Short mmCIF file of N, CA and C and ligand atoms in Angstrom, two decimals:
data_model
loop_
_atom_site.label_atom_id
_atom_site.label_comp_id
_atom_site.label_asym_id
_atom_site.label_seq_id
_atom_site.Cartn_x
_atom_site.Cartn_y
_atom_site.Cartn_z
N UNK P 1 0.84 -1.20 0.00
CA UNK P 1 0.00 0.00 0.00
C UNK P 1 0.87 1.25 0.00
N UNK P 2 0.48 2.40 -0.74
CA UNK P 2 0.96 3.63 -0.62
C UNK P 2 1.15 4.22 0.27
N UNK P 3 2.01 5.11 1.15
CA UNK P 3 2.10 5.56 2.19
C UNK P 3 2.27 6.91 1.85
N UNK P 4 2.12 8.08 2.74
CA UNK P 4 2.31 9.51 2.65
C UNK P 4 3.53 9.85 3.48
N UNK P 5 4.52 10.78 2.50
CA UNK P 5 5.59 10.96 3.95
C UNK P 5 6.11 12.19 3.62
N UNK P 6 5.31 12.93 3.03
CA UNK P 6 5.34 14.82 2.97
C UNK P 6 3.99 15.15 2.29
N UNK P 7 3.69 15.96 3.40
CA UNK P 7 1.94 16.05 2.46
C UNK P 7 2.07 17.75 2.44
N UNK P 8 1.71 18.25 1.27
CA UNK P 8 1.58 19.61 0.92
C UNK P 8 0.07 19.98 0.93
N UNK P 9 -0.22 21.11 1.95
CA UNK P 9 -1.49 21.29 2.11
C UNK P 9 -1.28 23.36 1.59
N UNK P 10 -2.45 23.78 1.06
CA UNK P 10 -2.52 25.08 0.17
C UNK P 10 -3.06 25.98 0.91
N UNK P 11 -2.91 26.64 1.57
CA UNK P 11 -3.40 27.63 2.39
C UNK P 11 -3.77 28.91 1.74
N UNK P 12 -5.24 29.51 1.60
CA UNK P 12 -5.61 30.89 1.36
C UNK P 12 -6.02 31.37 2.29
N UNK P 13 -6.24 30.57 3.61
CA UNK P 13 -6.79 31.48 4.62
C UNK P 13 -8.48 31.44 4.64
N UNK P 14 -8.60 31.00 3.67
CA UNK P 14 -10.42 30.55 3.65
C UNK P 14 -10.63 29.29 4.90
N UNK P 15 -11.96 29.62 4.53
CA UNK P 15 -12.98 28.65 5.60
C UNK P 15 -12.77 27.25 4.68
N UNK P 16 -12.69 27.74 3.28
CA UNK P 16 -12.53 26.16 2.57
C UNK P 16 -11.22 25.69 2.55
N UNK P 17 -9.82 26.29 3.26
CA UNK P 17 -8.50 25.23 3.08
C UNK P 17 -8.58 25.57 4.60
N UNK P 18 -9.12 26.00 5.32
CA UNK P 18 -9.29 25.46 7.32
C UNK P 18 -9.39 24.21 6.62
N UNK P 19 -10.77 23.97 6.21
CA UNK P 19 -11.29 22.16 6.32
C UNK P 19 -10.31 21.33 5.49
N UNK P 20 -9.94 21.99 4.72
CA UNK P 20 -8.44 20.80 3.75
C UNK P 20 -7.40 20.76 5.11
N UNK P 21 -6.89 22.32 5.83
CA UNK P 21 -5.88 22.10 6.53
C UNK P 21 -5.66 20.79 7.42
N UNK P 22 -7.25 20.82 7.91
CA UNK P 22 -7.56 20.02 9.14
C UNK P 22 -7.49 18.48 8.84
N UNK P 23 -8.25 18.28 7.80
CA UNK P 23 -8.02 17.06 6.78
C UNK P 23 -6.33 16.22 6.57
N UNK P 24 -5.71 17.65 6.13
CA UNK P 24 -4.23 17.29 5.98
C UNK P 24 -3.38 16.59 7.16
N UNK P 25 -3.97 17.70 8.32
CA UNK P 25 -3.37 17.09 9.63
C UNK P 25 -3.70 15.79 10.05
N UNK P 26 -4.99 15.38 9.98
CA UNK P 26 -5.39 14.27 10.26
C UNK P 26 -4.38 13.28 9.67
N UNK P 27 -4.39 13.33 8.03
CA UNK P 27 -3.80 12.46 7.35
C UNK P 27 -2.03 12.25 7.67
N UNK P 28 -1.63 13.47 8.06
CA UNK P 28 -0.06 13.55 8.48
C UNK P 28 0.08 12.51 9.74
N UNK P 29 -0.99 12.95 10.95
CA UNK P 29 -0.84 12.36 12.00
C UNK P 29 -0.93 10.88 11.78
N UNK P 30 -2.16 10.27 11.46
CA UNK P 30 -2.00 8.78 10.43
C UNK P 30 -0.98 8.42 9.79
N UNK P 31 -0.40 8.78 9.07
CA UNK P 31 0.86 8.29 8.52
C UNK P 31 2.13 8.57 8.78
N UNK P 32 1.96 9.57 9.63
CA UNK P 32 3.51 10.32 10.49
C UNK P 32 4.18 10.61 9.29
N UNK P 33 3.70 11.51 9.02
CA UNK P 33 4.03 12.50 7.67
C UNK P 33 4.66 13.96 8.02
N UNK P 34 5.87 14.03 7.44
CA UNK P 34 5.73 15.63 7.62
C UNK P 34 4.28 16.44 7.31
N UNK P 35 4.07 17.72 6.87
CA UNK P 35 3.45 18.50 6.76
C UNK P 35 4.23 19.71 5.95
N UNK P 36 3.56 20.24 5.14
CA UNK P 36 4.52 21.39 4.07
C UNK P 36 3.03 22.39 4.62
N UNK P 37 3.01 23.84 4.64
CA UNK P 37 2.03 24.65 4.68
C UNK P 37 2.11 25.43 3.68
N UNK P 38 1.78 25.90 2.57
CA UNK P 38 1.90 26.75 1.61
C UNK P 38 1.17 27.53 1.57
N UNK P 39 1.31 28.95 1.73
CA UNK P 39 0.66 30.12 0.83
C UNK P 39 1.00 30.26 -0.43
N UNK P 40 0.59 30.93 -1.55
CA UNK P 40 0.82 31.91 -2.19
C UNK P 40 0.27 33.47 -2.44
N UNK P 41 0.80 34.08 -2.61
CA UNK P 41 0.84 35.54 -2.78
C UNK P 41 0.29 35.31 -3.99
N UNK P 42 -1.06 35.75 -4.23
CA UNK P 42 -1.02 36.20 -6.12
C UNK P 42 -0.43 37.20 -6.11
N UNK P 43 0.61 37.00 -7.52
CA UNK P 43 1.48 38.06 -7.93
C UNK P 43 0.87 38.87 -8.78
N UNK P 44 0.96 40.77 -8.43
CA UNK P 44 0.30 41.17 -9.17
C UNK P 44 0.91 41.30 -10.21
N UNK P 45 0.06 41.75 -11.53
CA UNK P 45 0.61 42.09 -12.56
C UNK P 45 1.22 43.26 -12.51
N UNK P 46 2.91 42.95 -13.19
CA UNK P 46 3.62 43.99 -12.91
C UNK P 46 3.89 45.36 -13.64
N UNK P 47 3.24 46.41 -12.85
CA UNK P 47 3.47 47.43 -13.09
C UNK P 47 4.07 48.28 -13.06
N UNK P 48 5.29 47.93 -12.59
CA UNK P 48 6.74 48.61 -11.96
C UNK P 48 7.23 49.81 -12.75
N UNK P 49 6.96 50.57 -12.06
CA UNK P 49 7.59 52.09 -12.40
C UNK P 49 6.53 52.87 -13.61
N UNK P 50 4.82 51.95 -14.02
CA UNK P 50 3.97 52.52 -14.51
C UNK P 50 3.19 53.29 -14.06
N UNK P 51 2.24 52.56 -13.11
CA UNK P 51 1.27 53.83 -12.32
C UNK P 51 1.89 54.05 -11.02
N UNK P 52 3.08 53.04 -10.88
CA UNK P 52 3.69 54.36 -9.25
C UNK P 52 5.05 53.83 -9.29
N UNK P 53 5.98 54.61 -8.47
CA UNK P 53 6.90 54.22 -8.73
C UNK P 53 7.65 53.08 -8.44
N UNK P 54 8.56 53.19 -8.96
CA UNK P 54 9.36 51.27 -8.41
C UNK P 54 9.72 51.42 -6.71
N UNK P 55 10.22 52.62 -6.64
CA UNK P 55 10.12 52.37 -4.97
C UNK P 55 9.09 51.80 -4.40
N UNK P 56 8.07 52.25 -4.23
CA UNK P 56 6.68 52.27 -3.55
C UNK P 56 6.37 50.84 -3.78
N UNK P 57 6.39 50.12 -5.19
CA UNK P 57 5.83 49.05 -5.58
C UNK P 57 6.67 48.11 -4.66
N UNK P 58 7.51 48.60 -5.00
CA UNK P 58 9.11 47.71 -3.44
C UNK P 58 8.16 47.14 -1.89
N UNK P 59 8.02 48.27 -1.57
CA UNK P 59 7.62 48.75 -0.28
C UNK P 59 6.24 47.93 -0.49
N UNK P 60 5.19 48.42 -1.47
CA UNK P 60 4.33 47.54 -1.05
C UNK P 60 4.45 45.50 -1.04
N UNK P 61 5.51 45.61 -1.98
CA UNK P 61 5.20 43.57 -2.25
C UNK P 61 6.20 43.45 -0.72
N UNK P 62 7.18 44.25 -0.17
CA UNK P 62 7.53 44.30 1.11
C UNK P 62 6.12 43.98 2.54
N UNK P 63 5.49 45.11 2.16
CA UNK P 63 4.11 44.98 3.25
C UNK P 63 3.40 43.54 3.21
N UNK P 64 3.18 43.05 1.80
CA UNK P 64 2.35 42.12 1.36
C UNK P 64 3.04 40.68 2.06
N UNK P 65 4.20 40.62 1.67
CA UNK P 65 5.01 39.73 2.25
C UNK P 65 5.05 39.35 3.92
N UNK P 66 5.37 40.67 4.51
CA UNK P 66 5.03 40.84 5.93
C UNK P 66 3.57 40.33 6.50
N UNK P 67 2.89 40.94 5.96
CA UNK P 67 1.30 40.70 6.03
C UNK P 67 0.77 38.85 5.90
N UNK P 68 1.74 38.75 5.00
CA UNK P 68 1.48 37.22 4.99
C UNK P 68 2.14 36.25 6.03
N UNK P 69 3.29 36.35 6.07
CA UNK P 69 4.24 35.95 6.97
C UNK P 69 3.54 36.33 8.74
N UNK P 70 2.59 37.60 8.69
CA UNK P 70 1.90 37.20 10.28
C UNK P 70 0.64 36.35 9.84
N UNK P 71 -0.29 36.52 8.71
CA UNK P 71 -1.13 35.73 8.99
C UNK P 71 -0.39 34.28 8.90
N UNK P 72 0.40 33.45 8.42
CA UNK P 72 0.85 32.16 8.81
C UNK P 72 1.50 32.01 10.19
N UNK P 73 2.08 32.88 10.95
CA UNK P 73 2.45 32.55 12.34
C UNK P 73 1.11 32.28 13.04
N UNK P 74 0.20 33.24 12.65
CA UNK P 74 -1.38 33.26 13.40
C UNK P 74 -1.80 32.20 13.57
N UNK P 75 -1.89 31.84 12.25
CA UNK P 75 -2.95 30.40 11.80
C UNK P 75 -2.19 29.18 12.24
N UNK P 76 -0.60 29.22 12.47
CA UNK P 76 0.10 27.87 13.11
C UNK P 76 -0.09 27.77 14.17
N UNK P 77 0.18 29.23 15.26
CA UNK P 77 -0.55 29.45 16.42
C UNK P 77 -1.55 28.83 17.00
N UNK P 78 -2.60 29.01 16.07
CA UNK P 78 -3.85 28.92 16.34
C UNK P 78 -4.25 27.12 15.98
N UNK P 79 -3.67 26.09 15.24
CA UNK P 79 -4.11 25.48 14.75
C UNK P 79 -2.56 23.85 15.12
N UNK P 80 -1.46 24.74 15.03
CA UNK P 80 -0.38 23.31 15.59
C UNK P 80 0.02 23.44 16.88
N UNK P 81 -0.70 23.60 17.81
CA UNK P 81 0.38 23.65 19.27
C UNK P 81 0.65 22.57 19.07
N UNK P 82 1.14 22.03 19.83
CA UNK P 82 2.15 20.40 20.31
C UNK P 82 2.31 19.73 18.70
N UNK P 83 1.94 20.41 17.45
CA UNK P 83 2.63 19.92 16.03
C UNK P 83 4.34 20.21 16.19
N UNK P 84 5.62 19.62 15.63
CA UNK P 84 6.34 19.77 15.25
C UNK P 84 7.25 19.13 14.25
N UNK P 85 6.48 18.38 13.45
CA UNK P 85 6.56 17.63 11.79
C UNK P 85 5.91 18.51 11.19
N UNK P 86 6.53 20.07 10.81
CA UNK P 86 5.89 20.54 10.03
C UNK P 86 6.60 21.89 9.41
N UNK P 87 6.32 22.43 8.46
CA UNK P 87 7.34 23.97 7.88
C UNK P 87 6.09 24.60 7.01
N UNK P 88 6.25 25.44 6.95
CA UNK P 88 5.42 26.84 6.15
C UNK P 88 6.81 27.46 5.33
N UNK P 89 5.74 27.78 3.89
CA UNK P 89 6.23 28.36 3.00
C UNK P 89 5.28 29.04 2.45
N UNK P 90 6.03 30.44 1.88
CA UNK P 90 5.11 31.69 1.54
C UNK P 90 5.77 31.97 0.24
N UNK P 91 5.02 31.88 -0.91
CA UNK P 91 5.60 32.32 -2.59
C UNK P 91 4.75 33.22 -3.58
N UNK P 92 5.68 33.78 -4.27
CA UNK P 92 4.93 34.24 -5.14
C UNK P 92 4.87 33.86 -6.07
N UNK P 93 3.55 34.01 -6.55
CA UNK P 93 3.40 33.71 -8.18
C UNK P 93 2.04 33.33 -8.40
N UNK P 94 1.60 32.85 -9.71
CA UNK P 94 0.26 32.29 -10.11
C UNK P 94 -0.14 30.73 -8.83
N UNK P 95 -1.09 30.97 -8.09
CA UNK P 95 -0.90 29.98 -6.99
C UNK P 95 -1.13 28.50 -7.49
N UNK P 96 -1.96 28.32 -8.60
CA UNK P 96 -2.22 27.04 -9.36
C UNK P 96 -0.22 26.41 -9.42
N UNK P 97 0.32 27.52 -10.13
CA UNK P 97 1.50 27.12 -10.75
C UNK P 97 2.18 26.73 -9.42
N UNK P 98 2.54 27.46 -8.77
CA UNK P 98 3.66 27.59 -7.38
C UNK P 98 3.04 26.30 -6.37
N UNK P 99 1.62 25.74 -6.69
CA UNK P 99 1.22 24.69 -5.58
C UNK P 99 1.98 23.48 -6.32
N UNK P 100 1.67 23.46 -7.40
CA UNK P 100 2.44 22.12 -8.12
C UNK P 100 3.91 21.71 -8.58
N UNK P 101 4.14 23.20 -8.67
CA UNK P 101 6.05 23.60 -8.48
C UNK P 101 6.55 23.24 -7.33
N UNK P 102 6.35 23.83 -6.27
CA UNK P 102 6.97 24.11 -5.23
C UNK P 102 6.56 22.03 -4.70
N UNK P 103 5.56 21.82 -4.46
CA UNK P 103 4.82 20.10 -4.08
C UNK P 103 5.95 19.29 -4.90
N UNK P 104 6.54 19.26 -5.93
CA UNK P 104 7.26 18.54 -7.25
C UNK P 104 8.88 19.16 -6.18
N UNK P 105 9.41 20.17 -5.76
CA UNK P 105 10.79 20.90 -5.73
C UNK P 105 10.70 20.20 -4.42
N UNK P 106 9.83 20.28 -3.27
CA UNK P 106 10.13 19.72 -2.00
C UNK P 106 9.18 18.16 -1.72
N UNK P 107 9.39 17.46 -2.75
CA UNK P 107 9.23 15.86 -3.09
C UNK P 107 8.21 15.52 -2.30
N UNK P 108 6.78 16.42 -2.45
CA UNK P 108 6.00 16.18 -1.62
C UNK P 108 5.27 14.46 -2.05
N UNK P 109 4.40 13.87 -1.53
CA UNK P 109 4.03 12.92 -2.16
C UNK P 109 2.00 13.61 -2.60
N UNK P 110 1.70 14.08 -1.80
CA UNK P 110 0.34 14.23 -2.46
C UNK P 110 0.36 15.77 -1.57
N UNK P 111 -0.92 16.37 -2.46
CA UNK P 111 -1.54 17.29 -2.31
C UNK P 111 -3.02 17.89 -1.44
N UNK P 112 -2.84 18.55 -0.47
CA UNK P 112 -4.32 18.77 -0.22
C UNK P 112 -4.67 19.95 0.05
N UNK P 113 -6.10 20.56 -1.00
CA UNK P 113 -6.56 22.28 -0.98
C UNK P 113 -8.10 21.83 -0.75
N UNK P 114 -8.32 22.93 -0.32
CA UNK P 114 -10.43 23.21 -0.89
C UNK P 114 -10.69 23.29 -2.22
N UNK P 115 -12.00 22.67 -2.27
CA UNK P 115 -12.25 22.57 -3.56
C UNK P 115 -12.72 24.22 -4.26
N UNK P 116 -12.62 25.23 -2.92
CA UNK P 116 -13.59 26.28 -3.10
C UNK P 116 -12.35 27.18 -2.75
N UNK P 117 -11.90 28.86 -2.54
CA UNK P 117 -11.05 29.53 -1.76
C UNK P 117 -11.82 30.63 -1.24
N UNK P 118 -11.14 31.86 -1.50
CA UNK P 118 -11.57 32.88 -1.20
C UNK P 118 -12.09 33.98 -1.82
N UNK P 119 -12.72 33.02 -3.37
CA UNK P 119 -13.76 34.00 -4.50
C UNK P 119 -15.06 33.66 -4.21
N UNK P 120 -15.58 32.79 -3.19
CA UNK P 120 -16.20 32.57 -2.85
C UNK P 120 -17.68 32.44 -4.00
N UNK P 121 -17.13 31.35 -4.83
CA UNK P 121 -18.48 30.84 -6.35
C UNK P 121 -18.32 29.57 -5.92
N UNK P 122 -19.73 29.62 -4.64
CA UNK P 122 -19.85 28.24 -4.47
C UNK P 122 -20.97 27.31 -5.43
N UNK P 123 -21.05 28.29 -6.22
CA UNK P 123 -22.07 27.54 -7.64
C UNK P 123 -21.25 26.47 -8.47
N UNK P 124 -19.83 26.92 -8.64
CA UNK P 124 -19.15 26.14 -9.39
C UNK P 124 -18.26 25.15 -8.84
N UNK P 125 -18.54 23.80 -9.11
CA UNK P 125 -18.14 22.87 -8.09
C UNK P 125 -16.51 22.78 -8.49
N UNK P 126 -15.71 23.29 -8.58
CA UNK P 126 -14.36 23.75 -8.31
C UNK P 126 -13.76 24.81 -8.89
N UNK P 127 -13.35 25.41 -7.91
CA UNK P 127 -12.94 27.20 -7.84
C UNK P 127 -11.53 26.80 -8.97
N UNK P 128 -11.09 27.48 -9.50
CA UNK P 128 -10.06 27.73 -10.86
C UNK P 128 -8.87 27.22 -10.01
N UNK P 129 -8.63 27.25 -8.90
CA UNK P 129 -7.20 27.22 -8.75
C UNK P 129 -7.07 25.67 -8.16
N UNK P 130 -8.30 25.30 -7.47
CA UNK P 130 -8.49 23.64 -7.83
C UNK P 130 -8.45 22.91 -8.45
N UNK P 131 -9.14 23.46 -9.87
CA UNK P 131 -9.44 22.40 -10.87
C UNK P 131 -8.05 22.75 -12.18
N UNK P 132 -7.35 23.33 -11.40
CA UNK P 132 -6.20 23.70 -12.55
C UNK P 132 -4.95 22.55 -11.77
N UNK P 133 -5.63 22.62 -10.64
CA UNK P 133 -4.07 21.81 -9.90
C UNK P 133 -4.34 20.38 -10.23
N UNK P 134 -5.84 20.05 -10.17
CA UNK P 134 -6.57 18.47 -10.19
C UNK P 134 -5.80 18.29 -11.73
N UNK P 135 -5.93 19.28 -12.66
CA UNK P 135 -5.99 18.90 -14.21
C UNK P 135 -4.73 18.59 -14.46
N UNK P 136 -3.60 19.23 -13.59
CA UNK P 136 -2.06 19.43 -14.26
C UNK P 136 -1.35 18.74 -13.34
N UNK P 137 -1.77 18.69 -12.28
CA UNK P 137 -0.64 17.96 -11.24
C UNK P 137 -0.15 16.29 -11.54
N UNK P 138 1.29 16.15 -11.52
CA UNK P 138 1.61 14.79 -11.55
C UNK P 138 1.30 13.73 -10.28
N UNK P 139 1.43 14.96 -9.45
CA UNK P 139 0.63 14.06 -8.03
C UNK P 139 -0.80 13.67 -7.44
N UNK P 140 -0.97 12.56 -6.51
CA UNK P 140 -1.95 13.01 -6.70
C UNK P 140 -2.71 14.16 -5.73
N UNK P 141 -3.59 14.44 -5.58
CA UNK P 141 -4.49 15.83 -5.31
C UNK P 141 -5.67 15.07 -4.45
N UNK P 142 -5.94 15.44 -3.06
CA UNK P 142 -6.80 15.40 -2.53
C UNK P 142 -7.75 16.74 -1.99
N UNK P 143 -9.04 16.73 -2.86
CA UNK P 143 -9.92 18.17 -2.62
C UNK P 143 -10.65 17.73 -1.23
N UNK P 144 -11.01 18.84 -0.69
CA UNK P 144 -12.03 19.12 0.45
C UNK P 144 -12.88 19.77 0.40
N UNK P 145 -14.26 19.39 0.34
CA UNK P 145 -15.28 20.78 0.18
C UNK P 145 -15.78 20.50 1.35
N UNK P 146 -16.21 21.90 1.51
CA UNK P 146 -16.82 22.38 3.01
C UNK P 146 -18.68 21.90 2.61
N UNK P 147 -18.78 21.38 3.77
CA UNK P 147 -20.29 20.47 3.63
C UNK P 147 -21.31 21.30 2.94
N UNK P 148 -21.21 22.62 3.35
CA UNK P 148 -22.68 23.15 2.79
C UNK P 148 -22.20 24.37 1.41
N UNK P 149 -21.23 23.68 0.81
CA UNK P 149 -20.10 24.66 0.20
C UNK P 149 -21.04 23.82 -1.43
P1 LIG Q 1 -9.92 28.32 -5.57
O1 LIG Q 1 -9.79 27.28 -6.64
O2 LIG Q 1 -9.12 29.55 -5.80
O3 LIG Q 1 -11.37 28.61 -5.25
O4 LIG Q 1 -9.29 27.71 -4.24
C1 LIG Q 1 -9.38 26.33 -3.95
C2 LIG Q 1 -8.30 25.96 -2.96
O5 LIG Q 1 -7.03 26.24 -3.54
C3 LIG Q 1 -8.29 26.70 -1.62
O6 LIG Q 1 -9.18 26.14 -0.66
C4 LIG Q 1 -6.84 26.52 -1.21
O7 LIG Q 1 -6.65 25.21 -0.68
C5 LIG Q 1 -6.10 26.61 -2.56
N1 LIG Q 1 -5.64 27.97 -2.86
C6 LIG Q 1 -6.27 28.95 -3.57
N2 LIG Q 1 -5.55 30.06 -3.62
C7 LIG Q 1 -4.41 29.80 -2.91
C8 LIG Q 1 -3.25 30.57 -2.57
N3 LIG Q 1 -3.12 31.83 -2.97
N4 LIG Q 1 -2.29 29.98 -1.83
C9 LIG Q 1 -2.43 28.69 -1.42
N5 LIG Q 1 -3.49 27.94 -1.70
C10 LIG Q 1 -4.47 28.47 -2.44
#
């Protein structure tokens, strides 16, 4: 049988990757798996030195970075006391791309996100950055939808 022994779970901070997070943990603790935590930053489109200047644009992907880096201390805080099989990582880029890059660069064995994030179209039974990872990933991908999602 297959075993798990790095599980990459996708963090937006939604109510729909809480329930993947929680999922993930479960599955780590079961198999005594590390744990990978991933954000990504959508990267904006770059406008550097168009509508403001390159300093400022500095300063802000600076803030953005910061900003992210406390909400993941928060949410480990809040969610791994007595965890310590586990690391957080914060990237930029298209988050579809960077979940299946980064899962492939640190030899994760499987994947786990919400099937839904934080565009909140719970009409469409998988949000774009789900069904882009389900479609392209060499690994495999375990979704979570939130019950009344
Ligand atoms: P979406 O397809 O954007 O509705 O989001 C579905 C799931 O993808 C979320 O529940 C997360 O698990 C993951 N996800 C979406 N955006 C990000 C992001 N920026 N960083 C990490 N995971 C993400």
């Amino acid at each position: 049988m297959n075993t798990f022994k790095k599980i990459l779970v996708a963090i937006d901070f939604s109510e729909s990757s809480d329930k993947a997070f929680r999922t993930a943990l479960f599955m780590a603790r079961t198999f005594e798996a590390h744990l990978l935590l991933l954000h990504v930053i959508n990267e904006p489109v770059d406008m550097r030195g168009f509508y403001v200047p390159h300093i400022s644009f500095d300063r802000l992907e600076e803030e953005i970075a910061e900003g992210a880096g406390k909400l993941m201390a928060q949410f480990c805080k809040n969610n791994l006391e007595g965890v310590s099989d586990y690391e957080t990582l914060i990237v930029s880029g298209i988050p579809y791309q960077e979940i299946i890059q980064v899962a492939a660069q640190k030899d994760a064995d499987l994947i786990v996100m919400g099937t839904h994030g934080r565009t909140g179209l719970d009409h469409v039974l998988f949000g774009s950055t789900a069904e882009k990872v389900v479609r392209k990933s060499p690994l495999p991908v375990l979704t979570v939808r939130l019950a009344d999602a």
